[in-house]
Coordinates of C-alpha atoms in Angstrom, one line a residue:
M1 CA -9.1 14.4 15.4
I2 CA -9.4 11.0 13.7
R3 CA -6.7 10.7 11.1
P4 CA -8.1 12.1 7.9
T5 CA -9.0 9.7 5.1
A6 CA -9.0 12.4 2.4
P7 CA -8.1 16.1 2.2
S8 CA -11.7 17.0 2.1
S9 CA -12.9 14.7 4.9
A10 CA -15.0 16.4 7.6
L11 CA -15.6 15.0 11.1
I12 CA -18.4 15.5 13.5
H13 CA -16.7 18.5 15.1
S14 CA -15.3 20.1 12.0
S15 CA -15.3 23.9 11.9
A16 CA -17.5 23.7 8.8
H17 CA -20.4 22.8 11.1
C18 CA -20.0 25.8 13.5
G19 CA -22.8 28.3 13.6
K20 CA -22.4 32.0 14.0
G21 CA -22.9 33.4 17.4
S22 CA -22.5 30.2 19.3
S23 CA -21.0 30.4 22.8
S24 CA -17.2 29.6 22.8
V25 CA -17.4 27.8 26.1
R26 CA -19.9 25.3 27.5
D27 CA -19.8 23.4 30.8
G28 CA -21.4 20.2 29.3
S29 CA -24.6 20.5 31.3
E30 CA -26.6 21.0 28.1
L31 CA -25.7 17.5 26.9
S32 CA -29.0 16.2 28.1
Q33 CA -30.7 18.3 25.4
P34 CA -30.6 17.7 21.7
L35 CA -27.3 18.9 20.3
E36 CA -26.7 20.9 17.2
P37 CA -23.2 20.8 15.5
A38 CA -22.4 24.2 16.9
N39 CA -23.0 22.9 20.4
V40 CA -20.7 20.0 19.8
R41 CA -18.0 22.3 18.6
A42 CA -18.3 24.4 21.7
F43 CA -18.1 21.3 23.9
W44 CA -14.8 20.4 22.4
D45 CA -13.5 24.0 22.7
N46 CA -14.2 23.8 26.4
I47 CA -12.3 20.5 26.9
N48 CA -9.4 21.6 24.7
Q49 CA -9.0 24.8 26.8
E50 CA -8.9 22.6 30.0
D51 CA -6.2 20.5 28.4
E52 CA -4.1 23.5 27.6
A53 CA -4.4 24.7 31.2
D54 CA -3.4 21.3 32.5
R55 CA -0.3 21.2 30.2
S56 CA 0.8 24.7 31.2
V57 CA 1.4 23.7 34.8
A58 CA 2.7 20.1 34.4
T59 CA 6.2 18.8 33.9
N60 CA 6.8 16.2 31.2
T61 CA 6.7 13.3 33.7
Q62 CA 3.6 14.6 35.4
Q63 CA 2.0 15.2 32.0
K64 CA 2.5 11.6 30.9
V65 CA 1.0 10.4 34.2
M66 CA -2.0 12.7 33.7
D67 CA -2.4 11.8 30.1
I68 CA -2.5 8.0 30.7
A69 CA -4.9 8.6 33.6
K70 CA -7.2 10.6 31.4
Q71 CA -7.0 8.0 28.6
R72 CA -7.9 5.3 31.1
M73 CA -10.8 7.3 32.4
L74 CA -12.1 8.0 28.8
V75 CA -11.9 4.3 27.9
S76 CA -13.6 3.3 31.1
T77 CA -16.4 5.8 30.5
I78 CA -17.0 4.6 26.9
I79 CA -17.0 1.0 27.8
H80 CA -18.9 0.9 31.1
Q81 CA -21.3 3.8 30.6
K82 CA -22.8 2.6 27.2
D83 CA -26.1 1.8 28.9
H84 CA -26.3 5.1 30.8
K85 CA -25.2 7.5 28.1
G86 CA -27.0 8.6 25.0
A87 CA -25.5 7.9 21.5
V88 CA -24.4 11.5 21.2
M89 CA -22.6 11.5 24.5
L90 CA -20.8 8.3 23.8
G91 CA -19.9 9.6 20.3
L92 CA -18.4 12.7 22.0
Y93 CA -16.3 10.7 24.4
T94 CA -15.2 8.3 21.7
Q95 CA -14.2 11.2 19.4
R96 CA -12.3 12.8 22.2
L97 CA -10.3 9.6 22.8
C98 CA -9.4 9.4 19.1
D99 CA -8.3 13.0 19.2
V100 CA -6.1 12.3 22.1
Y101 CA -4.6 9.2 20.5
E102 CA -3.8 11.1 17.3
R103 CA -1.8 13.6 19.2
L104 CA 0.4 11.0 20.9
D105 CA 3.9 10.3 19.8
K106 CA 4.9 6.7 19.1
P107 CA 6.2 5.8 22.6
S108 CA 3.0 7.3 24.2
R109 CA 0.9 5.3 21.7
V110 CA 2.7 2.1 22.8
V111 CA 1.9 2.9 26.5
F112 CA -1.8 3.5 25.6
L113 CA -2.1 0.3 23.6
Q114 CA -0.5 -1.7 26.4
M115 CA -2.8 -0.2 28.9
L116 CA -5.8 -0.9 26.7
S117 CA -4.8 -4.5 26.1
R118 CA -4.0 -5.3 29.7
E119 CA -6.6 -3.4 31.7
F120 CA -9.6 -3.7 29.4
C121 CA -9.2 -7.3 28.3
T122 CA -11.4 -10.2 29.6
T123 CA -12.4 -9.8 33.2
K124 CA -11.0 -12.9 34.7
G125 CA -13.2 -13.2 37.8
D126 CA -16.4 -12.6 35.9
A127 CA -15.4 -15.2 33.3
Q128 CA -14.6 -17.8 35.9
E129 CA -17.9 -17.3 37.7
S130 CA -19.8 -17.5 34.4
A131 CA -18.0 -20.6 33.5
R132 CA -18.8 -22.2 36.8
R133 CA -22.5 -21.4 36.5
Y134 CA -22.6 -22.7 32.9
L135 CA -21.0 -26.0 33.8
E136 CA -23.3 -26.4 36.8
S137 CA -26.3 -25.7 34.7
A138 CA -25.1 -28.1 32.0
A139 CA -24.6 -30.8 34.5
K140 CA -27.8 -30.4 36.6
S141 CA -30.4 -28.3 34.8
S142 CA -32.8 -29.8 32.3
D143 CA -34.1 -26.4 31.3
P144 CA -32.6 -25.5 27.9
I145 CA -33.5 -21.9 28.2
Q146 CA -31.5 -21.5 31.4
S147 CA -28.5 -23.2 29.7
V148 CA -28.7 -20.8 26.8
L149 CA -28.8 -17.8 29.2
F150 CA -25.7 -19.1 31.1
A151 CA -23.9 -19.7 27.7
R152 CA -24.7 -16.2 26.6
N153 CA -23.4 -14.7 29.9
L154 CA -20.2 -16.8 29.5
R155 CA -19.7 -15.6 26.0
D156 CA -20.2 -12.0 27.0
D157 CA -17.7 -12.3 29.9
L158 CA -15.2 -13.9 27.7
T159 CA -15.4 -11.0 25.2
P160 CA -12.6 -8.5 25.9
L161 CA -13.9 -5.1 27.1
Y162 CA -11.9 -3.2 24.4
T163 CA -14.1 -4.7 21.7
E164 CA -16.9 -2.3 22.8
L165 CA -14.4 0.6 22.3
F166 CA -13.7 -0.7 18.8
D167 CA -17.4 -0.8 18.0
Q168 CA -17.9 2.8 19.2
I169 CA -14.9 4.0 17.2
N170 CA -16.2 2.3 14.0
R171 CA -19.5 4.2 14.3
L172 CA -17.6 7.6 14.0
P173 CA -17.1 9.2 10.6
G174 CA -13.6 8.0 9.6
G175 CA -13.6 5.5 12.4
F176 CA -12.9 2.5 10.3
A177 CA -9.7 4.1 8.8
F178 CA -8.7 5.1 12.4
L179 CA -8.9 1.5 13.5
V180 CA -6.9 0.3 10.5
H181 CA -4.1 2.7 11.4
M182 CA -4.3 1.8 15.1
R183 CA -3.9 -1.8 14.3
A184 CA -0.8 -0.9 12.2
D185 CA 0.6 0.7 15.4
M186 CA -0.2 -2.6 17.3
L187 CA 1.6 -4.7 14.7
A188 CA 4.6 -2.4 14.7
Q189 CA 5.0 -2.8 18.5
I190 CA 4.4 -6.6 18.3
R191 CA 7.4 -6.8 15.9
N192 CA 9.5 -5.1 18.5
D193 CA 8.2 -7.3 21.4
R194 CA 6.9 -10.6 20.1
D195 CA 6.3 -11.8 23.7
D196 CA 3.6 -9.3 24.3
A197 CA 0.7 -11.8 24.3
A198 CA -1.9 -9.3 25.5
L199 CA -1.2 -6.9 22.7
R200 CA -1.1 -9.7 20.2
A201 CA -4.5 -10.9 21.4
M202 CA -6.0 -7.4 21.0
S203 CA -4.5 -7.1 17.5
D204 CA -6.1 -10.5 16.5
S205 CA -9.5 -9.4 18.0
L206 CA -9.4 -6.1 16.1
M207 CA -8.5 -8.0 12.9
K208 CA -11.6 -10.2 13.2
K209 CA -13.7 -7.0 13.7
L210 CA -12.2 -5.4 10.6
E211 CA -12.9 -8.6 8.6
T212 CA -16.6 -8.5 9.7
W213 CA -17.0 -4.8 9.0
I214 CA -15.5 -5.1 5.5
I215 CA -18.0 -7.6 4.2
G216 CA -20.4 -5.9 1.8
T217 CA -18.7 -2.5 2.1
L218 CA -16.0 -2.7 -0.6
D219 CA -16.0 -1.1 -4.0
L220 CA -13.6 -2.1 -6.8
K221 CA -12.2 0.9 -8.6
R222 CA -9.6 1.4 -11.3
I223 CA -7.0 3.9 -10.3
T224 CA -5.6 6.0 -13.1
W225 CA -3.3 9.0 -13.5
N226 CA -6.5 11.1 -13.4
S227 CA -7.5 9.8 -10.0
P228 CA -7.3 12.2 -7.0
A229 CA -3.7 13.1 -6.0
Y230 CA -4.4 11.8 -2.5
T231 CA -5.3 8.3 -3.8
I232 CA -2.2 8.2 -6.1
E233 CA 0.0 9.3 -3.2
K234 CA -1.3 6.4 -1.1
L235 CA -0.1 4.0 -3.8
G236 CA 3.4 5.1 -3.2
Q237 CA 3.0 5.1 0.6
Y238 CA 1.6 1.5 0.8
E239 CA 3.7 -0.1 -2.0
A240 CA 5.8 -2.7 -0.2
V241 CA 7.0 -4.9 -3.0
H242 CA 8.6 -2.6 -5.7
A243 CA 9.3 0.8 -4.2
V244 CA 7.8 3.8 -6.0
K245 CA 10.7 6.3 -6.6
S246 CA 8.9 9.3 -8.0
W247 CA 5.6 10.7 -9.5
L248 CA 7.0 9.8 -12.9
D249 CA 7.4 6.2 -11.7
V250 CA 3.7 6.1 -10.7
K251 CA 2.7 7.7 -13.9
R252 CA 4.5 5.0 -15.9
R253 CA 2.8 2.3 -13.8
L254 CA -0.6 3.8 -14.5
G255 CA 0.1 4.4 -18.2
N256 CA -0.8 2.7 -21.4
G257 CA -0.6 -1.1 -21.1
R258 CA -0.8 -0.9 -17.3
R259 CA -3.6 -1.2 -14.8
C260 CA -4.1 -0.6 -11.1
F261 CA -7.2 -1.7 -9.3
G262 CA -8.1 -1.2 -5.6
F263 CA -10.7 -2.1 -3.1
F264 CA -12.1 1.0 -1.3
H265 CA -14.2 1.0 1.9
R266 CA -17.3 3.2 1.5
S267 CA -16.3 5.2 4.6
V268 CA -12.8 5.8 3.1
P269 CA -13.6 6.4 -0.5
M270 CA -10.2 7.9 -1.5
E271 CA -7.8 5.5 0.2
P272 CA -7.4 2.0 -1.2
L273 CA -7.4 -0.8 1.4
V274 CA -5.7 -3.2 -1.0
F275 CA -4.5 -2.7 -4.6
V276 CA -2.9 -4.6 -7.4
W277 CA -0.6 -3.5 -10.2
V278 CA -1.2 -5.2 -13.6
A279 CA 0.9 -5.2 -16.8
L280 CA -0.6 -6.2 -20.1
T281 CA 2.0 -8.1 -22.1
N282 CA 2.3 -10.5 -25.1
E283 CA 3.8 -13.3 -23.0
I284 CA 4.3 -14.4 -19.4
T285 CA 6.9 -12.1 -18.1
G286 CA 9.8 -13.4 -16.0
N287 CA 11.6 -10.1 -15.2
V288 CA 10.1 -7.3 -13.2
Q289 CA 12.6 -4.7 -14.4
S290 CA 11.2 -5.0 -17.9
I291 CA 7.8 -4.0 -16.4
L292 CA 9.0 -1.2 -14.1
R293 CA 11.5 0.5 -16.5
E294 CA 9.8 0.1 -19.9
R295 CA 8.8 3.6 -21.1
E296 CA 6.2 2.5 -23.6
P297 CA 4.7 -0.6 -22.1
T298 CA 2.5 -1.8 -24.9
S299 CA 3.6 -3.2 -28.2
T300 CA 3.1 -1.2 -31.4
L301 CA -0.2 -3.0 -31.9
G302 CA -1.7 -1.7 -28.6
E303 CA -3.5 -3.2 -25.7
G304 CA -5.8 -5.1 -28.0
S305 CA -3.0 -7.4 -28.9
A306 CA -2.0 -8.3 -25.3
K307 CA -2.3 -11.9 -24.5
C308 CA -1.3 -11.9 -20.8
A309 CA -2.3 -9.9 -17.7
I310 CA 0.6 -10.0 -15.2
F311 CA -0.2 -9.2 -11.6
Y312 CA 3.2 -8.0 -10.4
S313 CA 2.5 -6.4 -7.0
I314 CA -0.3 -6.8 -4.5
N315 CA -0.3 -4.5 -1.4
S316 CA -2.6 -3.8 1.5
Q317 CA -2.5 -1.3 4.3
P318 CA -0.3 -2.5 7.2
G319 CA -3.2 -2.5 9.6
L320 CA -5.1 -5.1 7.5
S321 CA -2.3 -7.7 7.7
G322 CA -4.0 -11.1 8.1
V323 CA -7.3 -9.9 6.5
D324 CA -7.6 -11.8 3.2
L325 CA -8.5 -9.2 0.6
G326 CA -6.0 -10.1 -2.1
N327 CA -7.8 -13.3 -3.0
F328 CA -11.1 -11.5 -3.8
L329 CA -9.3 -8.6 -5.5
I330 CA -7.5 -10.8 -8.0
K331 CA -10.7 -12.7 -8.9
R332 CA -12.7 -9.4 -9.3
V333 CA -9.9 -7.9 -11.5
V334 CA -9.8 -11.0 -13.7
A335 CA -13.5 -10.6 -14.3
V336 CA -13.1 -6.9 -15.2
L337 CA -10.2 -7.6 -17.6
Q338 CA -12.0 -10.4 -19.3
A339 CA -14.9 -8.1 -20.0
E340 CA -12.7 -5.2 -21.1
L341 CA -10.0 -7.2 -23.1
P342 CA -11.3 -10.6 -24.3
N343 CA -8.0 -11.0 -26.2
I344 CA -6.3 -11.8 -22.8
S345 CA -6.1 -15.5 -22.3
A346 CA -3.5 -15.8 -19.4
F347 CA -3.7 -14.4 -15.9
C348 CA -0.4 -14.8 -14.1
T349 CA 1.6 -13.2 -11.3
L350 CA 5.2 -12.2 -11.2
S351 CA 5.8 -12.9 -7.5
P352 CA 8.7 -12.5 -5.1
M353 CA 10.1 -15.3 -2.9
P354 CA 10.6 -13.2 0.2
R355 CA 12.0 -16.0 2.5
F356 CA 14.1 -17.9 0.1
R357 CA 17.5 -16.5 1.2
V358 CA 16.6 -16.9 4.9
W359 CA 15.7 -20.5 4.3
L360 CA 18.8 -21.1 2.2
D361 CA 21.1 -19.7 4.9
Q362 CA 19.5 -22.0 7.4
W363 CA 19.7 -25.0 5.1
L364 CA 23.4 -24.5 4.5
T365 CA 24.4 -26.1 7.8
Q366 CA 27.9 -27.0 8.7
E367 CA 27.1 -30.6 7.9
R368 CA 25.9 -29.8 4.4
L369 CA 28.9 -27.5 3.8
S370 CA 31.3 -30.3 4.6
H371 CA 29.5 -33.2 2.9
T372 CA 27.4 -33.2 -0.3
P373 CA 23.7 -33.2 0.8
E374 CA 21.4 -36.0 -0.5
D375 CA 18.1 -34.3 0.3
I376 CA 18.0 -32.4 -3.1
A377 CA 18.6 -33.4 -6.7
I378 CA 20.6 -31.1 -8.9
N379 CA 22.3 -31.9 -12.2
K380 CA 25.9 -33.0 -11.6
K381 CA 27.2 -31.0 -14.5
A382 CA 25.8 -27.8 -13.0
L383 CA 27.4 -28.6 -9.6
D384 CA 30.8 -29.2 -11.2
A385 CA 30.5 -25.8 -13.0
L386 CA 29.8 -24.0 -9.8
L387 CA 32.7 -25.8 -8.0
S388 CA 35.1 -24.6 -10.8
R389 CA 34.3 -21.0 -9.8
V390 CA 35.6 -21.6 -6.3
P391 CA 38.8 -23.7 -6.4
T392 CA 39.2 -23.8 -2.6
A393 CA 35.7 -25.3 -2.1
T394 CA 35.4 -29.1 -1.6
T395 CA 31.6 -29.3 -2.0
W396 CA 29.2 -27.4 -4.2
T397 CA 27.4 -26.1 -1.1
A398 CA 30.6 -24.6 0.2
A399 CA 31.1 -23.0 -3.2
L400 CA 27.6 -21.7 -3.2
K401 CA 28.0 -20.1 0.2
H402 CA 31.3 -18.5 -0.8
V403 CA 29.7 -16.9 -3.8
I404 CA 26.5 -15.6 -2.2
D405 CA 28.5 -14.2 0.8
S406 CA 31.0 -12.4 -1.5
H407 CA 30.6 -8.9 -3.0
G408 CA 30.3 -8.4 -6.8
W409 CA 29.3 -11.9 -7.8
T410 CA 26.3 -10.5 -9.8
S411 CA 28.7 -8.5 -12.0
D412 CA 30.6 -11.6 -13.2
Q413 CA 28.8 -13.3 -16.1
Q414 CA 30.7 -16.6 -15.8
T415 CA 29.7 -16.8 -12.1
L416 CA 26.1 -15.9 -13.0
D417 CA 26.0 -18.7 -15.6
A418 CA 27.3 -21.2 -13.1
M419 CA 24.9 -20.0 -10.4
E420 CA 21.7 -20.1 -12.5
P421 CA 21.0 -23.8 -12.6
V422 CA 21.9 -24.4 -9.0
V423 CA 20.0 -21.5 -7.5
C424 CA 16.9 -22.2 -9.7
A425 CA 16.9 -25.8 -8.6
L426 CA 17.1 -24.7 -5.0
G427 CA 14.3 -22.2 -5.6
A428 CA 12.0 -24.8 -7.1
H429 CA 12.8 -27.2 -4.2
Y430 CA 12.0 -24.5 -1.7
L431 CA 8.6 -23.8 -3.3
V432 CA 7.6 -27.4 -3.9
N433 CA 9.0 -29.3 -1.0
I434 CA 9.6 -27.0 1.9
K435 CA 6.5 -26.9 4.2
R436 CA 5.6 -25.1 7.4
G437 CA 6.4 -27.6 10.2
K438 CA 4.1 -30.6 10.0
A439 CA 1.5 -28.7 7.9
H440 CA 0.9 -29.2 4.2
S441 CA 1.2 -25.5 3.3
A442 CA 4.2 -24.0 1.6
L443 CA 6.7 -22.2 3.8
D444 CA 6.9 -19.3 1.5
P445 CA 4.0 -16.9 2.4
V446 CA 3.5 -15.6 -1.2
A447 CA 3.4 -19.2 -2.5
N448 CA 1.0 -20.2 0.2
F449 CA -1.3 -17.3 -0.7
H450 CA -1.5 -18.0 -4.4
L451 CA -1.7 -21.8 -4.1
R452 CA -4.5 -21.5 -1.5
N453 CA -6.3 -19.3 -4.0
G454 CA -6.1 -22.0 -6.6
A455 CA -3.2 -20.9 -8.8
C456 CA -0.7 -23.2 -10.5
L457 CA 3.1 -22.9 -9.9
H458 CA 4.2 -22.0 -13.4
R459 CA 7.9 -21.0 -13.6
V460 CA 11.0 -20.1 -11.6
N461 CA 12.7 -17.0 -13.0
W462 CA 16.5 -16.4 -12.7
R463 CA 17.3 -12.8 -12.1
G464 CA 13.6 -11.9 -12.1
N465 CA 14.3 -9.0 -9.7
T466 CA 17.9 -7.6 -9.7
S467 CA 17.2 -4.8 -7.3
Y468 CA 19.0 -4.7 -3.9
N469 CA 15.9 -5.9 -2.2
G470 CA 15.4 -8.7 -4.7
L471 CA 18.9 -10.0 -4.3
R472 CA 18.8 -9.7 -0.5
Q473 CA 15.5 -11.7 -0.2
S474 CA 15.9 -14.3 -2.9
L475 CA 19.2 -13.9 -4.8
G476 CA 17.1 -12.3 -7.6
L477 CA 14.7 -15.2 -8.0
M478 CA 11.0 -14.6 -8.8
C479 CA 8.3 -17.0 -9.9
N480 CA 5.0 -17.0 -11.8
Y481 CA 1.7 -18.4 -10.5
N482 CA -0.8 -19.1 -13.2
Y483 CA -4.5 -18.6 -12.6
I484 CA -6.1 -21.1 -15.0
L485 CA -9.8 -20.3 -14.4
D486 CA -11.3 -23.7 -14.9
R487 CA -8.8 -25.3 -12.5
I488 CA -8.9 -22.9 -9.6
E489 CA -11.5 -24.7 -7.5
D490 CA -9.9 -28.1 -7.9
N491 CA -6.4 -26.7 -7.2
N492 CA -7.6 -25.0 -4.1
E493 CA -9.3 -28.1 -2.8
N494 CA -6.3 -30.3 -3.4
Y495 CA -3.9 -27.9 -1.8
V496 CA -6.0 -27.3 1.3
R497 CA -6.6 -31.0 1.8
D498 CA -3.1 -32.4 1.4
G499 CA -0.8 -29.7 0.2
T500 CA -0.8 -30.9 -3.5
I501 CA 0.8 -28.1 -5.6
A502 CA -0.7 -27.8 -9.1
V503 CA 1.8 -27.0 -11.9
S504 CA 1.4 -25.5 -15.3
G505 CA 3.9 -25.1 -18.1
S506 CA 7.1 -27.1 -18.4
D507 CA 9.7 -25.6 -16.1
S508 CA 12.5 -28.2 -15.8
Y509 CA 13.4 -27.1 -12.3
I510 CA 9.9 -27.4 -11.0
D511 CA 9.5 -30.8 -12.7
A512 CA 12.7 -32.1 -11.1
A513 CA 11.6 -30.8 -7.7
K514 CA 8.2 -32.6 -8.1
R515 CA 9.9 -35.9 -9.2
F516 CA 12.3 -35.7 -6.2
S517 CA 9.3 -35.2 -3.9
L518 CA 7.5 -38.2 -5.3
S519 CA 10.7 -40.4 -5.0
L520 CA 11.0 -39.4 -1.3
S521 CA 7.3 -40.3 -0.8
A522 CA 7.8 -43.7 -2.4
K523 CA 10.7 -44.5 -0.1
L524 CA 8.7 -43.5 3.0

C-alpha cells in the first residue's frame, strides 16, 4: 500500500470499498470489463495469495531474486504497455508496484532503485539513432515539419523511461506523497554512494517532476495546537534545525507569541511539505535558546506590542531537497503577518551557519598555524587577548585551534570573552567573503538561500545557539537576515548578478569584513 498521508487516508483498494458477497478470488480475466471497487479488491486478494504461496516455498536468496524479477516485470509492464492497457489496468499494476516497494526493507529498496535507475533510463541505441536522423534532417531537409518531428522523437528518446512510471504513480491517490518519500530514499543512498551517477540522475529527474506538479497545488495553512495530531507529529519528525524533544516542546512553539505555517499539497492535506516556525518579539533576537526555552513567549502587553517576526527554523520533507519552497513560504507568511499584526515592522531570520566549523578547520592550515595569516583583518587587541589564554601558542591561529579542539572551553568565561571577537570576525568573513569556487554565491547554503531571496545580512550573533549541534556546526554562531520589503527585488538582482551582499544594521564585524573585501578588490 502507498505510504499513508494521514490516518484516515483511503486508497483505491481500501477495505472500505469492498462490497458484500463479492468473490474472494478472481483470475483477472474480467479486467476487460468495467470494474467496481469490490472487483479491484478481489483482484488484489488473488495476487496477494499468489505472493504468499511463492514465499512459502522460497529460500531468502531465492526470494530476493524472485522479488527483483517481479519488480522488473511490473515496471516494464507499466512503462511499455501504457498504449495497450486501459487506465484502470495501469492503475492496478502501478498500485501493485507501490505496495511491493512499501514492504521492502532498506537494502531491498536500494536494489530496486538501482535497478530502476540503470535498466529504465534513457535507451542509448534509440537516442543515438534519433540524434543521427535529427542531424541529417537539419543538414539536408528544408521541410520544417520534418525537422520538428525528428526533434520530438529525439526528445522522447532522451527522456528516461522511469519518468513514465513517476507519472503513473502521481496519478494514484497518495501518489505524490509516495514519490516524495521515494526520493528521500534515493537521497539517503546517494549520501552513502556519491559516485552513483545513475541514481543521482534519477533523483534529479524526479525532483524536476515534483517541482512541476507542485505548481498551483499548494495551500498555506497555519498550524496550531488544535491542528490534527498527525500534522503536529510531522512537525517533530521533519524538524531538522532545532530538535523537538517532547509534545510540551511542540506546544510551547505553537503557543502565544509563536506561529507555525506550512505549505500543504492538496493530495496530502494533513502533512506539511515545508513549514516555518516564527517567534513574535519586541526586538531582533540573537539567541535561539531564548525562543525555545521561554515559557511565556510574549511580553505582558501581548502580541499586539510585538515589533519583530523572527523566522527561526525552516524545514521541508527530505524528499523535496532542492525544490525551492522556502522562498515562497516566507513571502506568503510575511503577507499574512502583515495583515494580522500591522504593528510588526521587521521580518528577520535567526539562522544557523551549518558549514562554518568545517570551513574553519580547513582554513586553519599548517601554514596559517605557523605564520600569522594576512587574508583576514581582526583587531590586534582581540588577537593578543586570545593568545594570552594559550601561553604555549606562537600565533593567534594556533591559540584558536588549541581552544576549539579542547573540552570545556565553553564553561570558562574568560576564554569565552577572548574568543568572542575573533570567532565573530571569522564568522562575518566567512559569510561575506567566502564563495563557492569561482561563483559569486556564498559558500554557506543558508546564507545563499536568504541572500538569493533578497534578504540583507544583518548581524552575527555570538553564542546564538549553545546546543551541542550549534557548537559542533558553528561554535555557537548564528546570524540574522533581514527581509526589508522594499529592498528585496534590488537585493536579489544584485546578488544573482555579481554576488553583492546587501547589509542592514551596523554590525561592526560585518562592516569590517565588507571593508576588507573592498580593499582586496582595489588591490586586484
